[in-house]
PDB file of C-alpha atoms in Angstrom:
ATOM      1  CA  MET A   1     -11.183 -25.916  -0.460  1.00 48.00           C
ATOM      2  CA  HIS A   2      -8.914 -26.559  -3.429  1.00 57.00           C
ATOM      3  CA  HIS A   3      -5.176 -26.305  -3.090  1.00 67.00           C
ATOM      4  CA  PHE A   4      -3.806 -25.167  -6.414  1.00 75.00           C
ATOM      5  CA  GLY A   5      -0.276 -26.136  -5.406  1.00 74.00           C
ATOM      6  CA  ASN A   6      -1.378 -29.781  -5.200  1.00 85.00           C
ATOM      7  CA  LEU A   7      -2.324 -30.012  -8.884  1.00 90.00           C
ATOM      8  CA  ASP A   8      -0.195 -32.162 -11.151  1.00 93.00           C
ATOM      9  CA  PRO A   9       2.000 -29.571 -12.897  1.00 92.00           C
ATOM     10  CA  GLU A  10       1.817 -31.400 -16.249  1.00 95.00           C
ATOM     11  CA  LEU A  11      -1.917 -32.168 -16.437  1.00 96.00           C
ATOM     12  CA  ILE A  12      -4.324 -29.769 -18.155  1.00 97.00           C
ATOM     13  CA  TYR A  13      -7.129 -28.347 -16.004  1.00 96.00           C
ATOM     14  CA  ILE A  14     -10.072 -26.002 -16.437  1.00 95.00           C
ATOM     15  CA  LEU A  15     -11.498 -23.876 -13.635  1.00 93.00           C
ATOM     16  CA  ASP A  16     -15.282 -23.750 -13.632  1.00 96.00           C
ATOM     17  CA  LEU A  17     -16.533 -20.533 -12.046  1.00 95.00           C
ATOM     18  CA  VAL A  18     -19.719 -21.827 -10.465  1.00 97.00           C
ATOM     19  CA  GLN A  19     -22.587 -19.737  -9.145  1.00 96.00           C
ATOM     20  CA  TYR A  20     -25.565 -21.384  -7.499  1.00 97.00           C
ATOM     21  CA  SER A  21     -29.099 -19.981  -7.720  1.00 94.00           C
ATOM     22  CA  LEU A  22     -28.851 -18.406  -4.242  1.00 94.00           C
ATOM     23  CA  GLY A  23     -25.642 -16.611  -5.235  1.00 92.00           C
ATOM     24  CA  ARG A  24     -22.972 -18.805  -3.631  1.00 95.00           C
ATOM     25  CA  ARG A  25     -19.820 -18.941  -5.761  1.00 95.00           C
ATOM     26  CA  ILE A  26     -17.138 -21.611  -5.856  1.00 93.00           C
ATOM     27  CA  ILE A  27     -14.268 -22.752  -8.049  1.00 92.00           C
ATOM     28  CA  HIS A  28     -14.599 -26.259  -9.454  1.00 93.00           C
ATOM     29  CA  ILE A  29     -11.309 -27.652 -10.763  1.00 93.00           C
ATOM     30  CA  ARG A  30     -11.558 -30.351 -13.396  1.00 96.00           C
ATOM     31  CA  LEU A  31      -9.372 -32.069 -15.914  1.00 97.00           C
ATOM     32  CA  ALA A  32      -9.821 -30.578 -19.366  1.00 97.00           C
ATOM     33  CA  ASP A  33     -11.538 -33.693 -20.732  1.00 97.00           C
ATOM     34  CA  GLU A  34     -14.146 -33.854 -17.938  1.00 98.00           C
ATOM     35  CA  PRO A  35     -17.591 -32.236 -18.262  1.00 98.00           C
ATOM     36  CA  SER A  36     -18.174 -28.838 -16.700  1.00 97.00           C
ATOM     37  CA  HIS A  37     -20.070 -28.361 -13.439  1.00 97.00           C
ATOM     38  CA  GLU A  38     -23.818 -27.963 -13.990  1.00 97.00           C
ATOM     39  CA  ASN A  39     -23.844 -24.460 -12.443  1.00 97.00           C
ATOM     40  CA  THR A  40     -20.846 -23.070 -14.335  1.00 97.00           C
ATOM     41  CA  VAL A  41     -21.329 -19.444 -15.397  1.00 96.00           C
ATOM     42  CA  LEU A  42     -17.773 -18.885 -16.692  1.00 94.00           C
ATOM     43  CA  GLN A  43     -14.816 -21.150 -17.208  1.00 95.00           C
ATOM     44  CA  SER A  44     -11.110 -20.658 -17.648  1.00 93.00           C
ATOM     45  CA  ASN A  45      -9.100 -21.564 -20.664  1.00 94.00           C
ATOM     46  CA  PRO A  46      -7.253 -24.887 -20.290  1.00 96.00           C
ATOM     47  CA  TYR A  47      -4.033 -24.518 -18.264  1.00 93.00           C
ATOM     48  CA  LYS A  48      -1.356 -26.814 -16.926  1.00 93.00           C
ATOM     49  CA  GLY A  49      -1.448 -27.343 -13.179  1.00 92.00           C
ATOM     50  CA  ALA A  50       1.875 -25.492 -12.896  1.00 88.00           C
ATOM     51  CA  ILE A  51       0.231 -22.274 -14.172  1.00 87.00           C
ATOM     52  CA  LEU A  52      -2.776 -22.611 -11.850  1.00 85.00           C
ATOM     53  CA  GLY A  53      -0.384 -22.899  -8.921  1.00 78.00           C
ATOM     54  CA  GLU A  54       0.012 -19.093  -9.194  1.00 71.00           C
ATOM     55  CA  PHE A  55      -3.112 -18.636  -7.106  1.00 69.00           C
ATOM     56  CA  GLY A  56      -2.025 -18.250  -3.509  1.00 59.00           C
ATOM     57  CA  SER A  57      -3.697 -17.702  -0.165  1.00 56.00           C
ATOM     58  CA  SER A  58      -4.942 -14.128  -0.576  1.00 63.00           C
ATOM     59  CA  LEU A  59      -7.405 -12.522  -2.969  1.00 70.00           C
ATOM     60  CA  GLN A  60      -5.361 -12.669  -6.140  1.00 75.00           C
ATOM     61  CA  VAL A  61      -5.836 -12.077  -9.821  1.00 79.00           C
ATOM     62  CA  SER A  62      -3.490 -13.997 -12.067  1.00 77.00           C
ATOM     63  CA  PRO A  63      -2.417 -12.070 -15.164  1.00 76.00           C
ATOM     64  CA  ASP A  64      -1.990 -15.386 -16.976  1.00 78.00           C
ATOM     65  CA  VAL A  65      -5.204 -17.231 -16.077  1.00 85.00           C
ATOM     66  CA  LYS A  66      -8.305 -15.908 -17.833  1.00 89.00           C
ATOM     67  CA  THR A  67     -11.790 -17.068 -18.684  1.00 91.00           C
ATOM     68  CA  SER A  68     -12.520 -18.493 -22.114  1.00 91.00           C
ATOM     69  CA  ASP A  69     -13.828 -15.048 -23.146  1.00 91.00           C
ATOM     70  CA  GLY A  70     -10.658 -13.261 -21.978  1.00 91.00           C
ATOM     71  CA  GLN A  71     -11.736 -11.920 -18.568  1.00 90.00           C
ATOM     72  CA  GLN A  72      -9.453 -11.853 -15.552  1.00 90.00           C
ATOM     73  CA  PHE A  73     -10.880 -12.993 -12.230  1.00 89.00           C
ATOM     74  CA  GLY A  74      -9.805 -13.336  -8.628  1.00 87.00           C
ATOM     75  CA  ILE A  75      -9.941 -16.171  -6.138  1.00 86.00           C
ATOM     76  CA  ASP A  76      -9.986 -15.675  -2.379  1.00 84.00           C
ATOM     77  CA  PRO A  77      -8.524 -18.068   0.237  1.00 79.00           C
ATOM     78  CA  HIS A  78     -11.862 -19.914   0.448  1.00 82.00           C
ATOM     79  CA  ASN A  79     -11.945 -20.514  -3.327  1.00 83.00           C
ATOM     80  CA  ILE A  80     -14.713 -18.021  -3.954  1.00 88.00           C
ATOM     81  CA  TRP A  81     -14.282 -16.326  -7.313  1.00 91.00           C
ATOM     82  CA  PHE A  82     -14.770 -12.637  -8.055  1.00 91.00           C
ATOM     83  CA  THR A  83     -14.803 -10.604 -11.246  1.00 90.00           C
ATOM     84  CA  LEU A  84     -11.850  -8.280 -11.737  1.00 90.00           C
ATOM     85  CA  ASP A  85     -14.087  -5.265 -10.998  1.00 91.00           C
ATOM     86  CA  GLU A  86     -15.181  -6.838  -7.702  1.00 90.00           C
ATOM     87  CA  VAL A  87     -11.568  -7.524  -6.710  1.00 88.00           C
ATOM     88  CA  LEU A  88     -10.508  -3.945  -7.476  1.00 88.00           C
ATOM     89  CA  TYR A  89     -13.492  -2.567  -5.539  1.00 89.00           C
ATOM     90  CA  MET A  90     -12.725  -4.705  -2.475  1.00 85.00           C
ATOM     91  CA  LYS A  91      -9.014  -3.881  -2.511  1.00 82.00           C
ATOM     92  CA  LYS A  92      -9.773  -0.164  -2.793  1.00 85.00           C
ATOM     93  CA  ASN A  93     -12.241  -0.249   0.098  1.00 84.00           C
ATOM     94  CA  VAL A  94     -10.023  -2.369   2.346  1.00 74.00           C
ATOM     95  CA  ASN A  95      -7.074  -0.057   1.710  1.00 60.00           C
ATOM     96  CA  HIS A  96      -9.299   2.977   2.326  1.00 55.00           C
ATOM     97  CA  GLN A  97     -10.470   1.601   5.693  1.00 55.00           C
ATOM     98  CA  LYS A  98      -6.870   0.989   6.845  1.00 51.00           C
ATOM     99  CA  LYS A  99      -5.917   4.669   6.431  1.00 49.00           C
TER     100      LYS A  99
END
């Protein structure tokens, strides 16, 4: 599991949103000058480590961190990524079940 708070705040990173052939999703953090993961399906724009530290321990969507094509995405505590639509769906259903 990656700990976004442990990134060097001044270095530039890219988040590779990786999806394996069986569907498993992970976040691969790399320095901007490193090659992308072989199973990357989307990637973030380059960001300083200080910006990526916004991701916390719950399913969050950062308004500042987007994919290279402008999409927002969420990351859960296990560093599994979700599209914005998936995050909204899960939050709606979890809130609905609590009522």
